[in-house]
GROMACS .gro file of C-alpha atoms in nm:
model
  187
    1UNK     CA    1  -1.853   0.138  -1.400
    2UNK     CA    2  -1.837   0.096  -1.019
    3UNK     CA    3  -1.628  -0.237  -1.117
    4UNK     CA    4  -1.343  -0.022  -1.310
    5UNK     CA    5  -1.328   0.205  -1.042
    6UNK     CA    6  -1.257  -0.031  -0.757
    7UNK     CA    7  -0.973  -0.273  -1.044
    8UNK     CA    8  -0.839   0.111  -1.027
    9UNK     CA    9  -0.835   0.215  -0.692
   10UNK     CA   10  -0.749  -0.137  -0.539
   11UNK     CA   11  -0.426  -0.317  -0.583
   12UNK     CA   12  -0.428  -0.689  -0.730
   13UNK     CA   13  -0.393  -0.954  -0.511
   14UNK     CA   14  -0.262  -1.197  -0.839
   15UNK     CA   15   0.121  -1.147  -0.686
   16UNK     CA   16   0.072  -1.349  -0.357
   17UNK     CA   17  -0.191  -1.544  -0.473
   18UNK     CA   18   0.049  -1.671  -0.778
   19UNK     CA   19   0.349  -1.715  -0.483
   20UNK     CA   20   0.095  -1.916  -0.290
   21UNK     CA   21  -0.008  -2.141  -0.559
   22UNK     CA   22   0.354  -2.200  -0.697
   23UNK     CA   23   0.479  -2.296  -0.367
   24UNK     CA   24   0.219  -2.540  -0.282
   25UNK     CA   25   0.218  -2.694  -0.638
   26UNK     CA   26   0.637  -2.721  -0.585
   27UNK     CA   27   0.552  -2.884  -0.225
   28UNK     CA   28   0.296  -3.116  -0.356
   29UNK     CA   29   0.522  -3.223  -0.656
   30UNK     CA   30   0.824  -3.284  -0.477
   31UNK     CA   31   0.581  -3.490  -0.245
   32UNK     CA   32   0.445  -3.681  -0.540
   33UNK     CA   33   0.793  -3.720  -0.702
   34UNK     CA   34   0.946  -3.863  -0.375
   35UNK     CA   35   0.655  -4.095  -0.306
   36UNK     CA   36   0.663  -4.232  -0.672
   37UNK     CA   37   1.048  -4.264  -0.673
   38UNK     CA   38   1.009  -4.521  -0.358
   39UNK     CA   39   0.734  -4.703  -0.481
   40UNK     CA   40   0.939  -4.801  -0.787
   41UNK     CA   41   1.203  -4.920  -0.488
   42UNK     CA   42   1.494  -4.692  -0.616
   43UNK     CA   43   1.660  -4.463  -0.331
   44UNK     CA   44   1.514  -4.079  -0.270
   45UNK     CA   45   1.571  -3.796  -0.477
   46UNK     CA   46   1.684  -3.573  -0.159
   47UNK     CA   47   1.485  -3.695   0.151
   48UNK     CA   48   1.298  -4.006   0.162
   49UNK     CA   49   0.928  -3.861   0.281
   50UNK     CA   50   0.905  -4.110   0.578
   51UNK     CA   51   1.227  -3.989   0.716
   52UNK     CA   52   1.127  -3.684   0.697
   53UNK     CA   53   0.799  -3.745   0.858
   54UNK     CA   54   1.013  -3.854   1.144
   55UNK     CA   55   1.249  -3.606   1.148
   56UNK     CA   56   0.946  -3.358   1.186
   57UNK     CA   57   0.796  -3.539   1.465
   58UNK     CA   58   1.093  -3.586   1.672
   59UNK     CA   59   1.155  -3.180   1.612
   60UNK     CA   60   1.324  -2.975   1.773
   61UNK     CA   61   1.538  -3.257   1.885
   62UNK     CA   62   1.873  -3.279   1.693
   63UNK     CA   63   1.831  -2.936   1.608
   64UNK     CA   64   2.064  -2.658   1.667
   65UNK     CA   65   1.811  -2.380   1.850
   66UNK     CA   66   1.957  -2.099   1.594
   67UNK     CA   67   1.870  -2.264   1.307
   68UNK     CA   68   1.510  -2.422   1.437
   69UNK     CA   69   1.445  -2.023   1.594
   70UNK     CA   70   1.577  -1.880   1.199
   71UNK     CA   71   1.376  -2.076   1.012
   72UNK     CA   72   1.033  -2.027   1.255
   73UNK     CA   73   1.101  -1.681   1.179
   74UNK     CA   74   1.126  -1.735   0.825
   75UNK     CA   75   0.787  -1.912   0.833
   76UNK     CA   76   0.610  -1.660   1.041
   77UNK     CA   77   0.720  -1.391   0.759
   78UNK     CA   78   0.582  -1.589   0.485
   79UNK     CA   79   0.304  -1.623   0.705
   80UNK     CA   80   0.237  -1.240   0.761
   81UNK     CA   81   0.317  -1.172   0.481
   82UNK     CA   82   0.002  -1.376   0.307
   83UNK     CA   83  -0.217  -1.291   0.580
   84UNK     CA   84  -0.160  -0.937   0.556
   85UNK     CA   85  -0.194  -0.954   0.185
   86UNK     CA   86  -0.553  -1.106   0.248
   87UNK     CA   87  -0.713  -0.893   0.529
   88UNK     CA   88  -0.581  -0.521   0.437
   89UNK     CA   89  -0.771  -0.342   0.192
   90UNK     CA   90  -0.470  -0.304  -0.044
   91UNK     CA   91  -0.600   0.044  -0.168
   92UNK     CA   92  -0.375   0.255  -0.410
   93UNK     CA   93  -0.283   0.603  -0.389
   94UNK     CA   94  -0.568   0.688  -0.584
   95UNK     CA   95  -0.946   0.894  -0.564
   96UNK     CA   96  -1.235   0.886  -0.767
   97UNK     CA   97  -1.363   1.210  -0.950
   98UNK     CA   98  -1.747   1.142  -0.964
   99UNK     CA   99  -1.851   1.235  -1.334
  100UNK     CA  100  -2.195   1.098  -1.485
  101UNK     CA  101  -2.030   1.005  -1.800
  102UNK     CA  102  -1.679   0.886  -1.753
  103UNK     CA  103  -1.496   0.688  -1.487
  104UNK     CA  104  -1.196   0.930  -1.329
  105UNK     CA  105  -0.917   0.811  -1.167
  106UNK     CA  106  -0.703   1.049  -1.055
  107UNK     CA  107  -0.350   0.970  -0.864
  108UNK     CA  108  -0.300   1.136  -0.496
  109UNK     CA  109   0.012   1.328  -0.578
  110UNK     CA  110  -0.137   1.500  -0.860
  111UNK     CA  111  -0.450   1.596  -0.625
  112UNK     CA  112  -0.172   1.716  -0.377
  113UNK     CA  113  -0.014   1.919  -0.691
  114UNK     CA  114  -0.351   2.100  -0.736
  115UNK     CA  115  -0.436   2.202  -0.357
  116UNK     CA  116  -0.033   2.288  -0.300
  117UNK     CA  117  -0.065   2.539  -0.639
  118UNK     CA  118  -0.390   2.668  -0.508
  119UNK     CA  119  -0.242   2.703  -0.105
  120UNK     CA  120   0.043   2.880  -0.241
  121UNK     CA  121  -0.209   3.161  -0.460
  122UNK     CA  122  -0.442   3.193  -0.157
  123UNK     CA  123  -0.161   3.310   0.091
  124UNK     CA  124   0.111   3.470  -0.189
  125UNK     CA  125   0.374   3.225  -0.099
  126UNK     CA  126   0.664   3.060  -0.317
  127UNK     CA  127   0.641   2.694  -0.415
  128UNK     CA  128   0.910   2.577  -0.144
  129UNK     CA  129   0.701   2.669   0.129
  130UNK     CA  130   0.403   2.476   0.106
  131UNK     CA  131   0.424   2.120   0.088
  132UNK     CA  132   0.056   1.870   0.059
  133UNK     CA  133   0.045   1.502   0.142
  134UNK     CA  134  -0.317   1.359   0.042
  135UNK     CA  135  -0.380   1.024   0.172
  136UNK     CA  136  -0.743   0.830   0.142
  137UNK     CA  137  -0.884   1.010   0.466
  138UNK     CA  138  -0.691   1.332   0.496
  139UNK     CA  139  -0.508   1.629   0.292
  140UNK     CA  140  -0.224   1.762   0.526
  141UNK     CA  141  -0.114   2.096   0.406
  142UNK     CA  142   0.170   2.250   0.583
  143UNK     CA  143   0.246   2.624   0.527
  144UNK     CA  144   0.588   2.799   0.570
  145UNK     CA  145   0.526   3.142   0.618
  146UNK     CA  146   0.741   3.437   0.458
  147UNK     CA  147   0.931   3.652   0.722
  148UNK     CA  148   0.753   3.944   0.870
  149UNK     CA  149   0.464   3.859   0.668
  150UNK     CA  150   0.128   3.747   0.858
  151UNK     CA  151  -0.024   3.442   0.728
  152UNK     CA  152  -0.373   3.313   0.770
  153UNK     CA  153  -0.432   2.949   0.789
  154UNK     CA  154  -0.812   3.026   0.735
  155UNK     CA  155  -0.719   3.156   0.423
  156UNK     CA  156  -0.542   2.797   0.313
  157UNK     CA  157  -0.784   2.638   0.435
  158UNK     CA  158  -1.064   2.784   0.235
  159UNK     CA  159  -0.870   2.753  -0.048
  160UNK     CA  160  -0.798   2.420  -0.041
  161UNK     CA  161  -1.131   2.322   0.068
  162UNK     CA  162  -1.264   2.500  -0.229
  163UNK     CA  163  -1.076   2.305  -0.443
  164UNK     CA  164  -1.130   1.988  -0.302
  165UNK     CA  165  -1.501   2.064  -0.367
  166UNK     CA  166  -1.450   2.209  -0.726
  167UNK     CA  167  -1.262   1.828  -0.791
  168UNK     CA  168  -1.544   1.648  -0.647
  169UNK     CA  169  -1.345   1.355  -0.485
  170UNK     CA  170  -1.483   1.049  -0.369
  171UNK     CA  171  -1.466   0.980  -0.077
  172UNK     CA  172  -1.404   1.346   0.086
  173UNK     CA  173  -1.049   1.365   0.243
  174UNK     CA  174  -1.066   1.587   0.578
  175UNK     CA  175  -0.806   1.903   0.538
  176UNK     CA  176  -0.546   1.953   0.787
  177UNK     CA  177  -0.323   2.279   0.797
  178UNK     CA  178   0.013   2.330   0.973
  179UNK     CA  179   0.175   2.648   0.973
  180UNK     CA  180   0.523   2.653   1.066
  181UNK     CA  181   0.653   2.850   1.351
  182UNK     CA  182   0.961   3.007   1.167
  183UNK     CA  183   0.934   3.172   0.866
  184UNK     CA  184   1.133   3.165   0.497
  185UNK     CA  185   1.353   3.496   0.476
  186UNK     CA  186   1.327   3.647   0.134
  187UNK     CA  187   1.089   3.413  -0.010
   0.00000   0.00000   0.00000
């Protein structure tokens, strides 16, 4: 079970690793292709590999410094972008519900859905005013208070802590409230 959950809650990393493979199967055929095109003696497909050997060697000379500084930048992209891919945790916008009998995924905006309809109850508030961003380590509710009508954060908070506990999620986001300094007039 502890498998499914994580496949859930984790993005694939198939998409790069595909990229990755393609490109070096491309390089490695052109390389083959080239290098079996001259040892049949017939002229190179687009660049004959020992030219280009030399041509890498004797870089940056020759080279216009745009182009050589363009395509570094390229490279280091591609390069980020893979390394990035591989060290981040690549986790999706997703908690666990713990239940004995069933693996529960449930998706962060529909969490945030459930502690914004609950916020809103707790303080008698309108659905425009309260607005919940759940993330893997915190729940960030902010509050927009009515006009001339106190409003206690304690009370959010309780309720939205009570329903993060009635849900169960794993792991336990921290709750954050922000109540905003001007109020909503006839809300």
């Amino acid at each position: 079970m502890d498998d499914i959950l994580r496949r859930e809650t984790h993005s694939s990393r198939a998409v790069p690793s595909i990229i990755a493979a393609v490109l070096v199967a491309a390089l490695c055929g052109y390389a083959l292709l080239e290098t079996a095109v001259r040892a049949f003696g017939q002229p190179p497909w687009l660049v004959d590999p020992e030219t280009a050997a030399e041509q890498l060697v004797a870089l940056p000379g020759g080279v216009p410094p745009l182009l050589l500084g363009a395509l570094g930048a390229v490279l280091a992209m591609a390069g980020l972008y893979f390394f990035l891919y591989a060290v981040l945790p690549g986790r999706r916008a997703r908690h666990v519900l713990r239940d004995p009998r069933a693996a529960v995924v449930v998706d962060d905006e529909v969490i945030a859905s459930a502690l914004a309809r609950r916020a809103r109850v707790a303080v008698n508030v309108s659905q425009e005013q309260v607005m919940v961003t759940v993330s893997r380590q915190h729940v960030d509710v902010s509050v927009r208070p009515t006009s001339g009508v106190p409003l206690k954060p304690d009370a959010v908070r309780a309720a939205v802590e009570s329903e993060l506990r009635d849900m169960g999620l794993h792991p336990a986001p921290d709750v954050r409230i922000t109540v905003a300094p001007s109020g909503v007039i006839g809300a």
